[in-house]
């Protein structure tokens, strides 16, 4: 197997929200590829985080890719706000509404890359029908809503997503999110993942540790 280019996407969900701009600058300097931004609505998932104004305020702190993971339902009415706030990738959940195809079209219509996310219990099959519209597939390896949970070993699902991506012609990142540490990162990459979200594993210790934390995930 050719060695894939692995991208690391630290999730600011695990950062110190009282110093959010500094935390974004710290992970940027520590070698993050994407800044992963978890948006939760207290409805689609049982937790709340922040909305587009917060994304707009942290945008000047990094030029890295802003990877916005929307755990909200309904999604479509807020896409313009997140695109306008500086998102580079907007990912919506396939479970968040009846019209994922329309949602992906709406994301792309804003000139933003489109991602599709799958909860652990959701079959990956729906990807087949929309893969032409997506730039990123997000396989959740925890039930979304909280950082610090244990990795669910969905390796067959990651492999199936990898096979679907490799069977077509445009570039699509395969991202895993939830319970990623040095060990599960290695396993997920072996199954075909090329983009790793990590909250707890990156934001452990003070900012002086972030570079080593990120390097440990690259294996
Ligand atoms: C969970 C979020 C994840 C979370 C990952 O709903 O989508 O991005 O922050 O956190 P860890 O790496 O701690 O599992
Ligand atoms: Zn996430």
mmCIF file with all atom_site columns, N, CA and C and ligand atoms in Angstrom, residues 11-14 36 38 40 45 69 71 138 140 142-150 177-180 197-201, ligand 1:
data_model
loop_
_atom_site.group_PDB
_atom_site.id
_atom_site.type_symbol
_atom_site.label_atom_id
_atom_site.label_alt_id
_atom_site.label_comp_id
_atom_site.label_asym_id
_atom_site.label_entity_id
_atom_site.label_seq_id
_atom_site.pdbx_PDB_ins_code
_atom_site.Cartn_x
_atom_site.Cartn_y
_atom_site.Cartn_z
_atom_site.occupancy
_atom_site.B_iso_or_equiv
_atom_site.pdbx_formal_charge
_atom_site.auth_seq_id
_atom_site.auth_comp_id
_atom_site.auth_asym_id
_atom_site.auth_atom_id
_atom_site.pdbx_PDB_model_num
ATOM   1   N N  . UNK A 1 11  ? -9.261  19.166 17.258 1.00 0.00 ? 11  UNK A N  1
ATOM   2   C CA . UNK A 1 11  ? -10.600 19.688 17.542 1.00 0.00 ? 11  UNK A CA 1
ATOM   3   C C  . UNK A 1 11  ? -10.528 20.687 18.684 1.00 0.00 ? 11  UNK A C  1
ATOM   4   N N  . UNK A 1 12  ? -10.941 21.910 18.397 1.00 0.00 ? 12  UNK A N  1
ATOM   5   C CA . UNK A 1 12  ? -10.887 22.951 19.434 1.00 0.00 ? 12  UNK A CA 1
ATOM   6   C C  . UNK A 1 12  ? -11.931 22.735 20.525 1.00 0.00 ? 12  UNK A C  1
ATOM   7   N N  . UNK A 1 13  ? -12.778 21.706 20.359 1.00 0.00 ? 13  UNK A N  1
ATOM   8   C CA . UNK A 1 13  ? -13.720 21.373 21.438 1.00 0.00 ? 13  UNK A CA 1
ATOM   9   C C  . UNK A 1 13  ? -12.983 21.126 22.754 1.00 0.00 ? 13  UNK A C  1
ATOM   10  N N  . UNK A 1 14  ? -11.750 20.602 22.657 1.00 0.00 ? 14  UNK A N  1
ATOM   11  C CA . UNK A 1 14  ? -10.986 20.280 23.866 1.00 0.00 ? 14  UNK A CA 1
ATOM   12  C C  . UNK A 1 14  ? -10.066 21.418 24.306 1.00 0.00 ? 14  UNK A C  1
ATOM   13  N N  . UNK A 1 36  ? -10.213 21.799 13.354 1.00 0.00 ? 36  UNK A N  1
ATOM   14  C CA . UNK A 1 36  ? -11.524 21.124 13.373 1.00 0.00 ? 36  UNK A CA 1
ATOM   15  C C  . UNK A 1 36  ? -12.434 21.825 14.386 1.00 0.00 ? 36  UNK A C  1
ATOM   16  N N  . UNK A 1 38  ? -16.115 21.980 16.060 1.00 0.00 ? 38  UNK A N  1
ATOM   17  C CA . UNK A 1 38  ? -17.307 21.180 16.352 1.00 0.00 ? 38  UNK A CA 1
ATOM   18  C C  . UNK A 1 38  ? -18.460 22.080 16.772 1.00 0.00 ? 38  UNK A C  1
ATOM   19  N N  . UNK A 1 40  ? -22.307 22.269 17.818 1.00 0.00 ? 40  UNK A N  1
ATOM   20  C CA . UNK A 1 40  ? -23.361 21.409 18.401 1.00 0.00 ? 40  UNK A CA 1
ATOM   21  C C  . UNK A 1 40  ? -24.552 22.264 18.821 1.00 0.00 ? 40  UNK A C  1
ATOM   22  N N  . UNK A 1 45  ? -27.405 16.707 18.726 1.00 0.00 ? 45  UNK A N  1
ATOM   23  C CA . UNK A 1 45  ? -26.545 16.050 19.732 1.00 0.00 ? 45  UNK A CA 1
ATOM   24  C C  . UNK A 1 45  ? -26.844 16.679 21.096 1.00 0.00 ? 45  UNK A C  1
ATOM   25  N N  . UNK A 1 69  ? -17.439 21.063 11.442 1.00 0.00 ? 69  UNK A N  1
ATOM   26  C CA . UNK A 1 69  ? -18.256 19.852 11.598 1.00 0.00 ? 69  UNK A CA 1
ATOM   27  C C  . UNK A 1 69  ? -19.577 20.252 12.254 1.00 0.00 ? 69  UNK A C  1
ATOM   28  N N  . UNK A 1 71  ? -22.903 19.557 13.798 1.00 0.00 ? 71  UNK A N  1
ATOM   29  C CA . UNK A 1 71  ? -23.770 18.558 14.454 1.00 0.00 ? 71  UNK A CA 1
ATOM   30  C C  . UNK A 1 71  ? -25.054 19.280 14.824 1.00 0.00 ? 71  UNK A C  1
ATOM   31  N N  . UNK A 1 138 ? -16.589 11.848 6.605  1.00 0.00 ? 138 UNK A N  1
ATOM   32  C CA . UNK A 1 138 ? -16.247 11.801 8.026  1.00 0.00 ? 138 UNK A CA 1
ATOM   33  C C  . UNK A 1 138 ? -16.921 10.592 8.657  1.00 0.00 ? 138 UNK A C  1
ATOM   34  N N  . UNK A 1 140 ? -17.581 8.867  11.981 1.00 0.00 ? 140 UNK A N  1
ATOM   35  C CA . UNK A 1 140 ? -17.526 9.094  13.431 1.00 0.00 ? 140 UNK A CA 1
ATOM   36  C C  . UNK A 1 140 ? -17.175 7.786  14.130 1.00 0.00 ? 140 UNK A C  1
ATOM   37  N N  . UNK A 1 142 ? -17.005 7.801  17.536 1.00 0.00 ? 142 UNK A N  1
ATOM   38  C CA . UNK A 1 142 ? -17.744 7.894  18.812 1.00 0.00 ? 142 UNK A CA 1
ATOM   39  C C  . UNK A 1 142 ? -19.123 8.424  18.430 1.00 0.00 ? 142 UNK A C  1
ATOM   40  N N  . UNK A 1 143 ? -20.070 8.302  19.340 1.00 0.00 ? 143 UNK A N  1
ATOM   41  C CA . UNK A 1 143 ? -21.347 8.981  19.127 1.00 0.00 ? 143 UNK A CA 1
ATOM   42  C C  . UNK A 1 143 ? -21.116 10.462 19.390 1.00 0.00 ? 143 UNK A C  1
ATOM   43  N N  . UNK A 1 144 ? -21.482 11.319 18.419 1.00 0.00 ? 144 UNK A N  1
ATOM   44  C CA . UNK A 1 144 ? -21.098 12.724 18.528 1.00 0.00 ? 144 UNK A CA 1
ATOM   45  C C  . UNK A 1 144 ? -21.774 13.428 19.703 1.00 0.00 ? 144 UNK A C  1
ATOM   46  N N  . UNK A 1 145 ? -21.071 14.431 20.206 1.00 0.00 ? 145 UNK A N  1
ATOM   47  C CA . UNK A 1 145 ? -21.616 15.235 21.296 1.00 0.00 ? 145 UNK A CA 1
ATOM   48  C C  . UNK A 1 145 ? -20.576 15.613 22.339 1.00 0.00 ? 145 UNK A C  1
ATOM   49  N N  . UNK A 1 146 ? -19.574 14.778 22.518 1.00 0.00 ? 146 UNK A N  1
ATOM   50  C CA . UNK A 1 146 ? -18.617 15.014 23.604 1.00 0.00 ? 146 UNK A CA 1
ATOM   51  C C  . UNK A 1 146 ? -17.217 14.576 23.182 1.00 0.00 ? 146 UNK A C  1
ATOM   52  N N  . UNK A 1 147 ? -16.216 15.284 23.684 1.00 0.00 ? 147 UNK A N  1
ATOM   53  C CA . UNK A 1 147 ? -14.840 14.827 23.553 1.00 0.00 ? 147 UNK A CA 1
ATOM   54  C C  . UNK A 1 147 ? -14.555 13.786 24.629 1.00 0.00 ? 147 UNK A C  1
ATOM   55  N N  . UNK A 1 148 ? -13.414 13.145 24.504 1.00 0.00 ? 148 UNK A N  1
ATOM   56  C CA . UNK A 1 148 ? -12.936 12.265 25.562 1.00 0.00 ? 148 UNK A CA 1
ATOM   57  C C  . UNK A 1 148 ? -13.602 10.904 25.646 1.00 0.00 ? 148 UNK A C  1
ATOM   58  N N  . UNK A 1 149 ? -14.312 10.476 24.607 1.00 0.00 ? 149 UNK A N  1
ATOM   59  C CA . UNK A 1 149 ? -14.950 9.160  24.630 1.00 0.00 ? 149 UNK A CA 1
ATOM   60  C C  . UNK A 1 149 ? -14.009 8.110  24.029 1.00 0.00 ? 149 UNK A C  1
ATOM   61  N N  . UNK A 1 150 ? -14.382 6.831  24.247 1.00 0.00 ? 150 UNK A N  1
ATOM   62  C CA . UNK A 1 150 ? -13.546 5.738  23.731 1.00 0.00 ? 150 UNK A CA 1
ATOM   63  C C  . UNK A 1 150 ? -13.850 5.452  22.266 1.00 0.00 ? 150 UNK A C  1
ATOM   64  N N  . UNK A 1 177 ? -13.138 10.622 13.368 1.00 0.00 ? 177 UNK A N  1
ATOM   65  C CA . UNK A 1 177 ? -13.339 11.598 14.452 1.00 0.00 ? 177 UNK A CA 1
ATOM   66  C C  . UNK A 1 177 ? -13.894 10.870 15.671 1.00 0.00 ? 177 UNK A C  1
ATOM   67  N N  . UNK A 1 178 ? -13.123 10.943 16.771 1.00 0.00 ? 178 UNK A N  1
ATOM   68  C CA . UNK A 1 178 ? -13.592 10.390 18.033 1.00 0.00 ? 178 UNK A CA 1
ATOM   69  C C  . UNK A 1 178 ? -12.648 9.343  18.589 1.00 0.00 ? 178 UNK A C  1
ATOM   70  N N  . UNK A 1 179 ? -12.083 9.631  19.758 1.00 0.00 ? 179 UNK A N  1
ATOM   71  C CA . UNK A 1 179 ? -11.243 8.643  20.443 1.00 0.00 ? 179 UNK A CA 1
ATOM   72  C C  . UNK A 1 179 ? -9.919  8.367  19.752 1.00 0.00 ? 179 UNK A C  1
ATOM   73  N N  . UNK A 1 180 ? -9.441  9.351  18.968 1.00 0.00 ? 180 UNK A N  1
ATOM   74  C CA . UNK A 1 180 ? -8.165  9.139  18.256 1.00 0.00 ? 180 UNK A CA 1
ATOM   75  C C  . UNK A 1 180 ? -6.996  9.473  19.194 1.00 0.00 ? 180 UNK A C  1
ATOM   76  N N  . UNK A 1 197 ? -9.043  13.522 13.214 1.00 0.00 ? 197 UNK A N  1
ATOM   77  C CA . UNK A 1 197 ? -9.480  14.536 14.172 1.00 0.00 ? 197 UNK A CA 1
ATOM   78  C C  . UNK A 1 197 ? -9.056  14.069 15.558 1.00 0.00 ? 197 UNK A C  1
ATOM   79  N N  . UNK A 1 198 ? -8.545  14.983 16.360 1.00 0.00 ? 198 UNK A N  1
ATOM   80  C CA . UNK A 1 198 ? -8.217  14.619 17.741 1.00 0.00 ? 198 UNK A CA 1
ATOM   81  C C  . UNK A 1 198 ? -8.378  15.835 18.637 1.00 0.00 ? 198 UNK A C  1
ATOM   82  N N  . UNK A 1 199 ? -9.153  15.669 19.682 1.00 0.00 ? 199 UNK A N  1
ATOM   83  C CA . UNK A 1 199 ? -9.354  16.728 20.664 1.00 0.00 ? 199 UNK A CA 1
ATOM   84  C C  . UNK A 1 199 ? -8.484  16.486 21.882 1.00 0.00 ? 199 UNK A C  1
ATOM   85  N N  . UNK A 1 200 ? -8.887  15.513 22.694 1.00 0.00 ? 200 UNK A N  1
ATOM   86  C CA . UNK A 1 200 ? -8.180  15.216 23.938 1.00 0.00 ? 200 UNK A CA 1
ATOM   87  C C  . UNK A 1 200 ? -6.692  14.952 23.701 1.00 0.00 ? 200 UNK A C  1
ATOM   88  N N  . UNK A 1 201 ? -6.378  14.172 22.654 1.00 0.00 ? 201 UNK A N  1
ATOM   89  C CA . UNK A 1 201 ? -4.985  13.758 22.447 1.00 0.00 ? 201 UNK A CA 1
ATOM   90  C C  . UNK A 1 201 ? -4.078  14.934 22.084 1.00 0.00 ? 201 UNK A C  1
HETATM 91  C C1 . LIG B 2 .   ? -17.390 14.678 18.981 1.00 0.00 ? 1   LIG B C1 1
HETATM 92  C C2 . LIG B 2 .   ? -16.603 15.638 18.119 1.00 0.00 ? 1   LIG B C2 1
HETATM 93  C C3 . LIG B 2 .   ? -15.152 15.346 18.085 1.00 0.00 ? 1   LIG B C3 1
HETATM 94  C C4 . LIG B 2 .   ? -14.471 15.430 19.429 1.00 0.00 ? 1   LIG B C4 1
HETATM 95  C C5 . LIG B 2 .   ? -13.294 14.531 19.422 1.00 0.00 ? 1   LIG B C5 1
HETATM 96  O O1 . LIG B 2 .   ? -18.736 14.933 18.832 1.00 0.00 ? 1   LIG B O1 1
HETATM 97  O O2 . LIG B 2 .   ? -17.069 15.606 16.782 1.00 0.00 ? 1   LIG B O2 1
HETATM 98  O O3 . LIG B 2 .   ? -14.497 16.178 17.128 1.00 0.00 ? 1   LIG B O3 1
HETATM 99  O O4 . LIG B 2 .   ? -14.059 16.721 19.735 1.00 0.00 ? 1   LIG B O4 1
HETATM 100 O O5 . LIG B 2 .   ? -12.752 14.544 20.701 1.00 0.00 ? 1   LIG B O5 1
HETATM 101 P P1 . LIG B 2 .   ? -11.772 13.381 21.208 1.00 0.00 ? 1   LIG B P1 1
HETATM 102 O O6 . LIG B 2 .   ? -10.598 13.382 20.295 1.00 0.00 ? 1   LIG B O6 1
HETATM 103 O O7 . LIG B 2 .   ? -11.471 13.785 22.595 1.00 0.00 ? 1   LIG B O7 1
HETATM 104 O O8 . LIG B 2 .   ? -12.568 12.087 21.100 1.00 0.00 ? 1   LIG B O8 1
#
